[in-house]
Amino acid sequence: MSERHLGEDHSVVTADVAATEFADESAPIELPLDADGVVVLDYGGQYSQLIARRVRECGVFSELLPHHVGAEEVARRAPKGLILSGGPASVYSPDAPKLEPGLLELGIPVLGICYGMQLIAADLGGRVESAPVGEYGRSQLTVHEQGILFAGLPEEQPCWMSHRDTVYEAPPGFAALASSTQSPVAAFESRERGIYGIQFHPEVVHTPYGQDVLKRFLRDVCGCAMDWSAAGIVEEQIARIRAQVGNGKVICGLSGGVDSSVAALLVHRAIGDQLTCVFVDHGMMRKNEGAQVVETFRDHFKVPLVAVDAEDRFLTRLKGVTEPEQKRKIIGAEFIRVFEEEAEKLGNANFLVQGTLYSDVIESGGGTGASTIKSHHNVGGLPDDLKFELVEPLRALFKDEVRAVGTEIGLPERMVWRQPFPGPGLAIRIVGGEATKERLDLLRDADHILQDEIRNAGLYRDLWQSFCVLPDVRTVGVQGDERTYGYVVVIRAVTSDDAMTADWARLPYDLLEQIASRMINELREVNRVVLDITSKPPGTIEWE
Ligand code: XMP
């Protein structure tokens, strides 16, 4: 495999999207677990990453590890506590992930969530069986005994469940704390052994007291100080970067996306002008985007920046190309060529900054079998033979935490909150047709109107993405008593948490009307505007 991982939002795209894998799949996933951190073991649950994020939102650093790492690996990190996540398996199925020996004897508190709770129950002599009916979605929790986890919380509370196997009896010596509609034992604890279990999902928003339960575990059981924050680690990261880089020369491919922008700025804070950023404008960016990157980094932050206007090169390569994967390949390959040329000109750089996020780290080896690695077409690739040592200052952070760091170090709000934008840019939004300069300009203008209206309506941050698509078709219209034959612009706006699934955004009708009328009035070539109301699945977010 010859690709290297560049992180979401990076303007690079892999040559072969479907075949994208990580060069460093065997790279250590260990993070600096600070003195107060906890380990979350991932049993393949849909919400495992979310558990790790929620723990951090409580002010406790967390590391998510695959369930099979074993007790020694966990112990080596000296965490203050251990959380076992949910998972899709039944504890009795022969290939179900097992509770590795020794995990309950590490001398640190353990909290099992859903499958994690069932594993504990089955291991310690409780009774877990498949229930005649499953319990999926909203349920009602009745707390019979508060214990530590429910101290001060209401006796009746809504909670979110997702299980068929059910704990019928807590292990000997454990107190059953709560039940729910379908779960005779929905929570248990043994203070003596420091082992706790909850059947419901505290990490999802549909469990309103979930964060409180987690806090009680982290603060009152594990004794965590609860003072970790992403913004608070800026100084520590700066020190790390300095230690890694020394007097070396560093380059960074900057796309204007959140990840590469925050990474570049952090590195610049650490080592100043030892860093040079390379921004390749492939001509497929949105309106004014290139200028904004240059203005922010070179003019405002005084970061040494090479801005390459490569529009002509890319357009020449894309002549006559209509097939989406072909477009991706050409843009990816050309990007690498331009980047290599610039790196060469800069001479002897030894380090390359990448905006790798913690979710990328997890998905490239930290995850478990069940949570299949998503298709990494957000990921860009530079060839291995560029021979750089990687500087990845965001490797421990989730996206929302990267935004917090960006805000902390003064990155403009507009960049901190930028919606994701695909590496191949507008080229893959000219659907079924060649990405010509004329069409790109038209799409850029349409997109600009859309963004403008969405920002004015105060909706920009609520949407995962909002953009226009320009299919290579024309339709008949009538304007000022004349027949027209013009382009159709498609509005695509979606809400999502992670791009794996998405829903079409219910934009207000008045806003849609305003957008459509501006596009048709201001853009001569457009005579029709339509709205895409497809969720993902079955649709993808992008059209190509
Ligand atoms: P889809 O269209 O698969 O997109 O639902 C999911 C997310 O990935 C982005 N995307 C890309 N990002 N290079 C990228 O860097 C690409 O080739 C690419 N294709 C899709 C898309 O914008 C969405 O956020």
Coordinates of C-alpha atoms and ligand atoms in Angstrom, one line a residue:
M1 CA 0.0 0.0 0.0
S2 CA 1.5 3.3 -1.0
E3 CA -0.8 5.9 0.4
R4 CA -0.4 7.9 3.5
H5 CA -3.2 9.2 5.5
L6 CA -3.7 13.0 5.5
G7 CA -6.9 13.4 7.5
E8 CA -10.3 14.7 6.6
D9 CA -10.8 17.9 4.8
H10 CA -7.3 17.7 3.4
S11 CA -7.3 18.8 -0.2
V12 CA -5.6 15.7 -1.3
V13 CA -7.5 12.7 -2.5
T14 CA -6.3 9.2 -2.9
A15 CA -5.7 7.9 -6.3
D16 CA -7.9 4.9 -5.8
V17 CA -10.7 5.6 -3.4
A18 CA -12.0 2.1 -3.0
A19 CA -8.7 0.6 -2.4
T20 CA -7.6 3.2 0.2
E21 CA -6.1 1.7 3.2
F22 CA -3.6 3.0 5.7
A23 CA 0.1 2.7 5.3
D24 CA 0.6 2.6 9.0
E25 CA -2.1 0.1 10.0
S26 CA 0.3 -1.4 12.4
A27 CA 1.4 1.9 13.9
P28 CA 1.0 2.1 17.6
I29 CA -2.3 3.6 18.6
E30 CA -1.1 4.5 22.1
L31 CA -1.8 8.0 23.2
P32 CA -0.4 9.9 26.1
L33 CA -3.0 8.9 28.6
D34 CA -2.6 11.6 31.2
A35 CA -2.6 10.8 34.9
D36 CA -6.3 11.1 35.1
G37 CA -7.5 9.2 32.0
V38 CA -9.6 6.2 31.5
V39 CA -9.5 3.5 28.9
V40 CA -12.6 2.5 26.9
L41 CA -12.5 -0.9 25.4
D42 CA -14.4 -1.2 22.1
Y43 CA -16.5 -4.3 21.8
G44 CA -17.8 -3.2 18.3
G45 CA -20.6 -1.1 19.5
Q46 CA -22.1 1.6 17.3
Y47 CA -21.5 4.2 20.1
S48 CA -18.0 3.3 21.3
Q49 CA -16.4 6.4 19.9
L50 CA -19.2 8.4 21.4
I51 CA -18.5 7.0 24.8
A52 CA -14.9 8.1 24.5
R53 CA -16.0 11.6 23.5
R54 CA -18.6 11.9 26.3
V55 CA -16.0 10.9 28.8
R56 CA -13.8 13.7 27.5
E57 CA -16.7 16.1 27.7
C58 CA -16.8 15.3 31.4
G59 CA -13.3 16.6 31.6
V60 CA -11.5 13.2 31.6
F61 CA -9.1 12.1 28.9
S62 CA -10.1 8.8 27.3
E63 CA -8.4 6.4 25.0
L64 CA -10.5 3.9 22.9
L65 CA -8.8 0.6 22.4
P66 CA -9.9 -2.6 20.7
H67 CA -11.4 -5.1 23.1
H68 CA -8.7 -7.7 22.5
V69 CA -5.7 -5.7 23.7
G70 CA -5.6 -7.5 27.0
A71 CA -5.2 -6.6 30.6
E72 CA -1.5 -5.8 30.4
E73 CA -1.9 -3.2 27.6
V74 CA -4.6 -1.5 29.7
A75 CA -2.5 -1.6 32.9
R76 CA 0.5 -0.2 31.1
R77 CA -1.4 3.0 30.6
A78 CA -2.2 3.3 34.3
P79 CA -5.8 4.5 33.7
K80 CA -8.0 5.6 36.6
G81 CA -10.8 3.5 35.3
L82 CA -12.0 1.1 32.6
I83 CA -15.2 1.2 30.5
L84 CA -16.4 -1.7 28.5
S85 CA -18.5 -0.6 25.6
G86 CA -21.6 -2.1 24.0
G87 CA -21.4 -4.4 21.0
P88 CA -23.6 -6.3 18.6
A89 CA -22.7 -9.8 19.8
S90 CA -24.5 -12.1 22.2
V91 CA -22.2 -13.2 25.1
Y92 CA -23.1 -16.8 24.3
S93 CA -22.2 -16.8 20.7
P94 CA -19.0 -18.7 20.0
D95 CA -17.3 -15.9 18.2
A96 CA -18.4 -13.2 20.5
P97 CA -15.7 -10.9 21.8
K98 CA -14.6 -12.1 25.2
L99 CA -13.7 -10.5 28.4
E100 CA -9.9 -10.8 28.4
P101 CA -8.6 -12.4 31.6
G102 CA -7.5 -10.1 34.3
L103 CA -9.5 -7.0 33.2
L104 CA -11.6 -7.1 36.3
E105 CA -8.6 -7.6 38.5
L106 CA -6.6 -4.6 37.6
G107 CA -7.4 -2.8 40.8
I108 CA -9.2 0.0 38.9
P109 CA -13.0 0.6 38.7
V110 CA -14.8 -1.0 35.8
L111 CA -18.0 0.2 34.2
G112 CA -19.7 -2.1 31.7
I113 CA -22.2 -0.6 29.3
C114 CA -24.8 -2.8 27.5
Y115 CA -22.8 -5.7 26.1
G116 CA -20.0 -4.7 28.5
M117 CA -22.4 -5.2 31.4
Q118 CA -23.5 -8.5 30.1
L119 CA -19.9 -9.7 29.8
I120 CA -19.3 -8.8 33.4
A121 CA -22.6 -10.5 34.5
A122 CA -21.8 -13.7 32.6
D123 CA -18.2 -13.8 33.8
L124 CA -19.0 -13.3 37.5
G125 CA -21.9 -15.7 37.8
G126 CA -25.0 -13.6 37.0
R127 CA -27.7 -14.7 34.7
V128 CA -27.8 -13.4 31.1
E129 CA -30.3 -14.7 28.7
S130 CA -31.9 -13.8 25.4
A131 CA -35.2 -12.1 26.1
P132 CA -38.4 -13.0 24.2
V133 CA -38.6 -9.4 23.0
G134 CA -35.7 -7.0 22.4
E135 CA -35.6 -3.5 23.9
Y136 CA -34.6 -1.0 21.3
G137 CA -35.0 2.7 21.5
R138 CA -36.5 4.8 24.3
S139 CA -37.3 3.0 27.5
Q140 CA -38.1 3.9 31.1
L141 CA -35.6 3.3 33.9
T142 CA -36.8 2.8 37.4
V143 CA -34.1 3.2 40.0
H144 CA -34.7 1.1 43.1
E145 CA -31.5 1.8 44.9
Q146 CA -29.4 4.8 44.0
G147 CA -25.9 3.4 44.7
I148 CA -23.1 5.6 43.5
L149 CA -24.2 5.9 39.9
F150 CA -27.6 7.3 40.5
A151 CA -27.0 9.3 43.6
G152 CA -29.3 12.3 43.6
L153 CA -30.9 11.4 40.2
P154 CA -34.6 10.8 39.7
E155 CA -36.2 7.5 40.5
E156 CA -37.9 7.4 37.1
Q157 CA -35.9 8.5 34.1
P158 CA -36.0 7.9 30.3
C159 CA -33.1 6.0 28.8
W160 CA -32.0 4.6 25.5
M161 CA -31.7 0.8 25.1
S162 CA -30.5 -1.4 22.3
H163 CA -30.3 -5.1 23.3
R164 CA -32.0 -8.5 23.2
D165 CA -29.8 -10.4 25.7
T166 CA -30.8 -9.3 29.1
V167 CA -29.4 -9.5 32.6
Y168 CA -31.9 -11.4 34.7
E169 CA -29.8 -11.7 37.8
A170 CA -26.9 -9.7 39.0
P171 CA -23.7 -11.7 40.0
P172 CA -23.6 -12.8 43.6
G173 CA -22.6 -10.0 45.9
F174 CA -23.8 -7.3 43.5
A175 CA -26.6 -4.9 44.2
A176 CA -29.2 -4.6 41.4
L177 CA -29.9 -0.9 41.2
A178 CA -32.5 -0.4 38.5
S179 CA -34.8 -2.1 36.1
S180 CA -36.5 -1.0 32.9
T181 CA -39.4 -2.0 30.8
Q182 CA -37.7 -5.1 29.5
S183 CA -34.7 -5.5 31.8
P184 CA -35.1 -6.9 35.2
V185 CA -31.6 -5.8 36.1
A186 CA -30.8 -2.6 34.1
A187 CA -27.9 -1.5 36.4
F188 CA -25.8 -3.2 39.1
E189 CA -22.8 -2.4 41.3
S190 CA -20.4 -3.9 43.7
R191 CA -18.6 -1.1 45.5
E192 CA -16.4 -3.6 47.2
R193 CA -15.0 -4.9 43.9
G194 CA -15.3 -1.5 42.1
I195 CA -17.4 -3.1 39.3
Y196 CA -20.4 -1.4 37.8
G197 CA -22.8 -2.2 35.0
I198 CA -25.6 -0.4 33.1
Q199 CA -27.7 -1.8 30.4
F200 CA -28.7 1.5 28.9
H201 CA -26.6 3.8 26.8
P202 CA -25.5 6.9 28.9
E203 CA -23.6 8.3 25.9
V204 CA -26.6 9.1 23.7
V205 CA -28.7 12.2 24.0
H206 CA -31.9 10.2 24.4
T207 CA -30.6 9.3 27.9
P208 CA -31.0 12.7 29.6
Y209 CA -29.2 11.7 32.8
G210 CA -26.5 9.7 31.0
Q211 CA -23.8 12.3 31.4
D212 CA -24.6 12.5 35.1
V213 CA -24.2 8.7 35.5
L214 CA -20.9 8.9 33.6
K215 CA -19.7 11.7 35.8
R216 CA -20.6 9.8 39.0
F217 CA -18.5 6.9 37.7
L218 CA -15.6 9.1 36.7
R219 CA -15.6 11.5 39.6
D220 CA -17.1 9.5 42.6
V221 CA -15.9 6.0 41.7
C222 CA -12.6 6.6 39.8
G223 CA -11.7 9.8 41.6
C224 CA -10.8 11.6 38.3
A225 CA -10.0 15.4 38.7
M226 CA -12.4 16.2 35.7
D227 CA -10.2 19.0 34.5
W228 CA -9.1 17.8 31.1
S229 CA -10.0 19.9 28.0
A230 CA -8.8 19.9 24.4
A231 CA -8.0 23.6 24.6
G232 CA -6.0 23.0 27.7
I233 CA -3.5 20.7 25.9
V234 CA -2.3 23.3 23.5
E235 CA 0.9 24.1 25.5
E236 CA 1.6 20.4 26.0
Q237 CA 1.2 19.8 22.2
I238 CA 3.5 22.7 21.4
A239 CA 6.2 21.3 23.7
R240 CA 5.8 17.9 22.1
I241 CA 6.1 19.3 18.6
R242 CA 9.3 21.2 19.6
A243 CA 10.8 18.1 21.1
Q244 CA 10.0 16.0 18.0
V245 CA 11.2 18.5 15.4
G246 CA 14.2 20.1 17.1
N247 CA 15.8 22.4 14.4
G248 CA 14.3 20.4 11.5
K249 CA 12.5 21.8 8.6
V250 CA 8.8 21.1 8.3
I251 CA 6.3 21.3 5.5
C252 CA 2.5 21.1 5.7
G253 CA 0.0 20.7 2.9
L254 CA -2.7 23.2 3.8
S255 CA -6.2 23.0 2.3
G256 CA -8.1 25.5 4.4
G257 CA -10.0 22.7 6.0
V258 CA -10.3 22.6 9.8
D259 CA -7.8 19.8 10.4
S260 CA -5.0 21.0 8.3
S261 CA -5.5 24.6 9.4
V262 CA -5.4 23.8 13.1
A263 CA -2.5 21.4 12.7
A264 CA -0.5 24.0 10.7
L265 CA -1.2 26.8 13.1
L266 CA -0.3 24.7 16.2
V267 CA 3.0 23.7 14.5
H268 CA 3.7 27.3 13.6
R269 CA 3.1 28.3 17.2
A270 CA 5.6 25.6 18.2
I271 CA 8.5 26.2 15.7
G272 CA 7.7 29.4 13.9
D273 CA 9.4 29.8 10.5
Q274 CA 10.9 26.3 10.5
L275 CA 7.4 25.5 9.0
T276 CA 6.4 26.2 5.5
C277 CA 2.9 25.5 4.3
V278 CA 2.1 24.6 0.8
F279 CA -1.4 25.5 -0.5
V280 CA -2.3 24.0 -3.9
D281 CA -5.2 25.8 -5.5
H282 CA -6.4 23.3 -8.0
G283 CA -9.1 25.6 -9.3
M284 CA -11.9 23.5 -7.8
M285 CA -12.2 25.4 -4.6
R286 CA -15.2 27.5 -3.6
K287 CA -15.5 31.2 -4.2
N288 CA -12.7 33.2 -2.5
E289 CA -11.5 30.2 -0.6
G290 CA -7.9 30.3 -1.9
A291 CA -7.7 34.0 -1.1
Q292 CA -8.9 33.4 2.4
V293 CA -6.4 30.8 3.1
V294 CA -3.6 33.0 1.9
E295 CA -4.9 36.0 3.7
T296 CA -5.4 34.1 7.0
F297 CA -2.1 32.2 7.0
R298 CA 0.4 34.4 5.2
D299 CA -0.9 37.9 5.9
H300 CA -2.6 37.4 9.3
F301 CA -0.6 34.7 11.1
K302 CA 2.6 35.3 9.1
V303 CA 3.1 31.7 8.4
P304 CA 5.5 31.1 5.5
L305 CA 3.2 29.9 2.8
V306 CA 3.8 28.8 -0.8
A307 CA 0.5 29.2 -2.7
V308 CA 0.5 27.4 -6.0
D309 CA -2.0 28.5 -8.6
A310 CA -2.3 25.2 -10.4
E311 CA -5.7 25.7 -12.0
D312 CA -4.5 25.5 -15.6
R313 CA -2.6 22.3 -14.9
F314 CA -5.6 20.6 -13.3
L315 CA -8.0 21.8 -16.0
T316 CA -5.8 20.6 -18.7
R317 CA -5.6 17.1 -17.1
L318 CA -9.4 17.0 -16.7
K319 CA -10.2 17.8 -20.3
G320 CA -12.8 15.4 -21.6
V321 CA -13.0 13.5 -18.3
T322 CA -16.5 12.8 -17.1
E323 CA -16.2 9.6 -15.1
P324 CA -16.1 10.4 -11.3
E325 CA -13.4 8.0 -10.2
Q326 CA -11.3 9.1 -13.1
K327 CA -11.7 12.7 -12.0
R328 CA -10.6 11.7 -8.4
K329 CA -7.6 9.8 -9.7
I330 CA -6.4 12.6 -11.9
I331 CA -6.8 15.2 -9.3
G332 CA -5.1 13.1 -6.6
A333 CA -2.2 12.2 -8.8
E334 CA -1.7 15.8 -10.0
F335 CA -1.9 17.1 -6.5
I336 CA 0.9 14.8 -5.4
R337 CA 3.0 15.9 -8.4
V338 CA 2.6 19.6 -7.5
F339 CA 3.2 19.0 -3.9
E340 CA 6.4 17.0 -4.6
E341 CA 7.7 19.7 -6.9
E342 CA 7.1 22.3 -4.2
A343 CA 8.7 20.2 -1.5
E344 CA 11.7 19.7 -3.8
K345 CA 12.1 23.5 -4.2
L346 CA 12.0 24.0 -0.5
G347 CA 14.8 21.5 -0.1
N348 CA 15.7 19.3 2.9
A349 CA 12.5 19.3 4.8
N350 CA 12.4 16.3 7.1
F351 CA 9.0 16.5 8.6
L352 CA 5.5 16.6 7.2
V353 CA 2.5 17.8 9.2
Q354 CA -0.7 15.9 8.9
G355 CA -4.1 16.7 10.4
T356 CA -4.8 13.1 11.4
L357 CA -7.6 12.9 13.9
Y358 CA -8.3 10.4 16.6
S359 CA -11.2 8.9 14.7
D360 CA -8.8 8.2 11.8
V361 CA -6.4 6.6 14.3
I362 CA -9.2 4.4 15.7
E363 CA -10.4 3.5 12.2
S364 CA -7.0 2.6 11.0
G365 CA -6.3 0.0 13.6
G366 CA -7.9 0.9 16.9
G367 CA -11.4 -0.2 15.9
T368 CA -12.7 -3.7 16.2
G369 CA -14.0 -6.0 13.5
A370 CA -17.6 -5.1 14.0
S371 CA -17.3 -1.4 13.4
T372 CA -16.1 -1.8 9.9
I373 CA -13.7 0.8 8.8
K374 CA -15.5 3.4 6.8
S375 CA -14.6 4.1 3.3
H376 CA -11.8 6.6 3.6
H377 CA -12.3 8.8 0.7
N378 CA -12.0 11.7 3.1
V379 CA -8.5 10.8 3.3
G380 CA -5.8 12.0 1.1
G381 CA -2.6 10.3 0.2
L382 CA 1.0 11.2 -0.4
P383 CA 3.3 8.5 -1.5
D384 CA 5.5 6.8 1.0
D385 CA 8.7 7.6 -0.8
L386 CA 8.3 11.3 0.1
K387 CA 10.3 10.1 3.1
F388 CA 9.1 12.5 5.8
E389 CA 8.7 11.9 9.4
L390 CA 5.1 12.7 10.3
V391 CA 4.1 15.4 12.8
E392 CA 0.5 14.7 13.8
P393 CA -0.5 17.1 16.6
L394 CA -4.2 16.3 16.4
R395 CA -3.8 12.5 16.7
A396 CA -5.4 12.4 20.1
L397 CA -8.4 14.6 19.3
F398 CA -11.9 14.2 18.0
K399 CA -13.2 16.7 15.4
D400 CA -15.1 18.8 18.0
E401 CA -12.0 19.0 20.1
V402 CA -9.9 20.1 17.1
R403 CA -12.4 23.0 16.7
A404 CA -11.9 23.9 20.4
V405 CA -8.2 24.0 19.9
G406 CA -8.6 26.1 16.7
T407 CA -10.7 28.6 18.7
E408 CA -8.2 28.6 21.5
I409 CA -5.3 29.4 19.2
G410 CA -7.2 32.1 17.4
L411 CA -8.2 30.5 14.1
P412 CA -11.0 32.6 12.6
E413 CA -14.4 31.3 13.3
R414 CA -15.1 30.9 9.6
M415 CA -12.3 28.3 9.3
V416 CA -12.9 26.6 12.6
W417 CA -16.5 25.9 11.6
R418 CA -16.0 25.2 8.0
Q419 CA -18.1 22.4 6.7
P420 CA -16.3 19.4 5.2
F421 CA -15.3 19.8 1.6
P422 CA -14.1 17.0 -0.6
G423 CA -10.5 16.9 -1.8
P424 CA -11.4 16.9 -5.5
G425 CA -13.6 19.9 -4.8
L426 CA -16.2 21.1 -7.2
A427 CA -15.1 18.8 -9.9
I428 CA -17.1 15.9 -8.4
R429 CA -20.1 18.2 -8.2
I430 CA -20.3 18.7 -11.9
V431 CA -22.2 15.5 -12.4
G432 CA -21.9 13.5 -15.5
G433 CA -19.9 16.1 -17.2
E434 CA -16.5 17.6 -17.7
A435 CA -15.2 20.0 -15.1
T436 CA -14.6 23.0 -17.4
K437 CA -13.7 26.5 -16.2
E438 CA -17.0 27.8 -17.4
R439 CA -19.0 25.2 -15.4
L440 CA -16.7 25.5 -12.3
D441 CA -17.3 29.2 -12.3
L442 CA -21.0 28.8 -12.6
L443 CA -21.1 26.2 -9.8
R444 CA -18.9 28.4 -7.7
D445 CA -21.3 31.3 -8.1
A446 CA -24.3 29.2 -7.3
D447 CA -22.6 27.7 -4.2
H448 CA -21.7 31.2 -3.1
I449 CA -25.3 32.3 -3.2
L450 CA -26.3 29.2 -1.2
Q451 CA -23.7 29.7 1.5
D452 CA -24.5 33.3 1.7
E453 CA -28.2 32.7 2.3
I454 CA -27.6 29.8 4.7
R455 CA -25.2 31.8 6.8
N456 CA -27.6 34.8 6.8
A457 CA -30.3 32.4 8.0
G458 CA -28.0 31.4 10.9
L459 CA -28.1 27.7 9.7
Y460 CA -24.5 27.1 8.6
R461 CA -23.3 25.4 11.7
D462 CA -26.4 23.3 12.0
L463 CA -25.7 21.6 8.7
W464 CA -23.1 19.0 8.2
Q465 CA -22.8 20.2 4.6
S466 CA -24.6 22.4 2.2
F467 CA -23.6 22.7 -1.4
C468 CA -24.8 22.8 -5.0
V469 CA -24.5 20.2 -7.7
L470 CA -24.5 21.0 -11.3
P471 CA -25.7 18.1 -13.5
D472 CA -24.6 18.1 -17.1
V473 CA -28.1 18.6 -18.4
R474 CA -30.2 21.6 -19.5
T475 CA -33.9 22.1 -19.3
V476 CA -36.3 24.4 -20.9
G477 CA -37.7 27.4 -19.2
V478 CA -39.3 30.7 -19.9
Q479 CA -38.0 34.0 -18.7
G480 CA -39.2 37.4 -19.8
D481 CA -41.4 35.9 -22.5
E482 CA -38.5 34.0 -24.0
R483 CA -37.7 30.4 -24.1
T484 CA -34.6 29.5 -22.2
Y485 CA -32.5 26.4 -22.3
G486 CA -30.4 26.5 -19.2
Y487 CA -28.6 24.6 -16.4
V488 CA -30.3 23.0 -13.4
V489 CA -28.8 23.7 -10.0
V490 CA -29.4 21.1 -7.3
I491 CA -29.4 22.1 -3.6
R492 CA -28.0 19.5 -1.3
A493 CA -28.1 20.2 2.4
V494 CA -27.7 17.5 5.0
T495 CA -27.4 17.0 8.7
S496 CA -25.1 14.3 10.1
D497 CA -22.8 13.4 12.9
D498 CA -20.1 11.7 11.0
A499 CA -21.0 11.5 7.3
M500 CA -21.6 7.7 7.7
T501 CA -25.4 8.4 7.7
A502 CA -27.1 11.7 6.9
D503 CA -30.5 13.1 6.6
W504 CA -31.6 15.8 4.2
A505 CA -32.0 19.1 6.0
R506 CA -35.5 20.5 6.2
L507 CA -34.6 24.0 5.1
P508 CA -37.4 26.6 5.5
Y509 CA -39.5 27.1 2.4
D510 CA -39.0 30.8 2.4
L511 CA -35.2 30.3 2.5
L512 CA -35.4 27.9 -0.4
E513 CA -37.5 30.3 -2.4
Q514 CA -35.0 33.1 -1.7
I515 CA -32.1 30.9 -2.8
A516 CA -33.8 29.7 -5.9
S517 CA -34.9 33.2 -6.9
R518 CA -31.4 34.6 -6.4
M519 CA -29.8 31.8 -8.4
I520 CA -32.1 32.3 -11.3
N521 CA -32.0 36.1 -11.3
E522 CA -28.2 36.4 -10.7
L523 CA -27.0 33.5 -12.8
R524 CA -27.9 33.9 -16.5
E525 CA -27.2 30.3 -17.3
V526 CA -29.5 28.8 -14.6
N527 CA -33.2 28.5 -15.2
R528 CA -34.1 25.8 -12.7
V529 CA -33.3 25.0 -9.1
V530 CA -34.2 21.7 -7.4
L531 CA -33.8 20.2 -3.9
D532 CA -32.3 16.8 -3.2
I533 CA -34.4 15.1 -0.5
T534 CA -32.4 11.8 -0.3
S535 CA -31.0 10.6 3.0
K536 CA -27.8 8.5 3.3
P537 CA -28.3 5.6 2.9
P538 CA -29.5 5.1 0.2
G539 CA -27.9 8.2 -1.3
T540 CA -24.4 9.3 -0.7
I541 CA -23.8 12.9 0.4
E542 CA -22.0 13.8 -2.8
W543 CA -23.5 13.0 -6.1
E544 CA -20.4 11.5 -7.6
Ligands
XMP1 P1 -20.4 10.5 0.6 O1 -20.6 11.2 -0.7 O2 -19.7 9.2 0.4 O3 -19.4 11.5 1.4 O4 -21.6 10.3 1.4 C1 -19.1 11.4 2.7 C2 -18.2 12.5 3.1 O5 -17.0 12.4 2.4 C3 -16.7 13.6 1.6 N1 -16.2 13.1 0.3 C4 -14.9 13.2 0.0 N2 -13.8 13.8 0.7 N3 -12.4 13.2 -1.1 C5 -12.6 13.8 0.1 O6 -11.6 14.3 0.7 C6 -13.4 12.6 -1.8 O7 -13.1 12.1 -2.9 C7 -14.7 12.6 -1.2 N4 -15.9 12.1 -1.6 C8 -16.8 12.5 -0.6 C9 -18.1 14.2 1.4 O8 -18.0 15.6 1.1 C10 -18.8 13.9 2.7 O9 -18.4 14.8 3.7

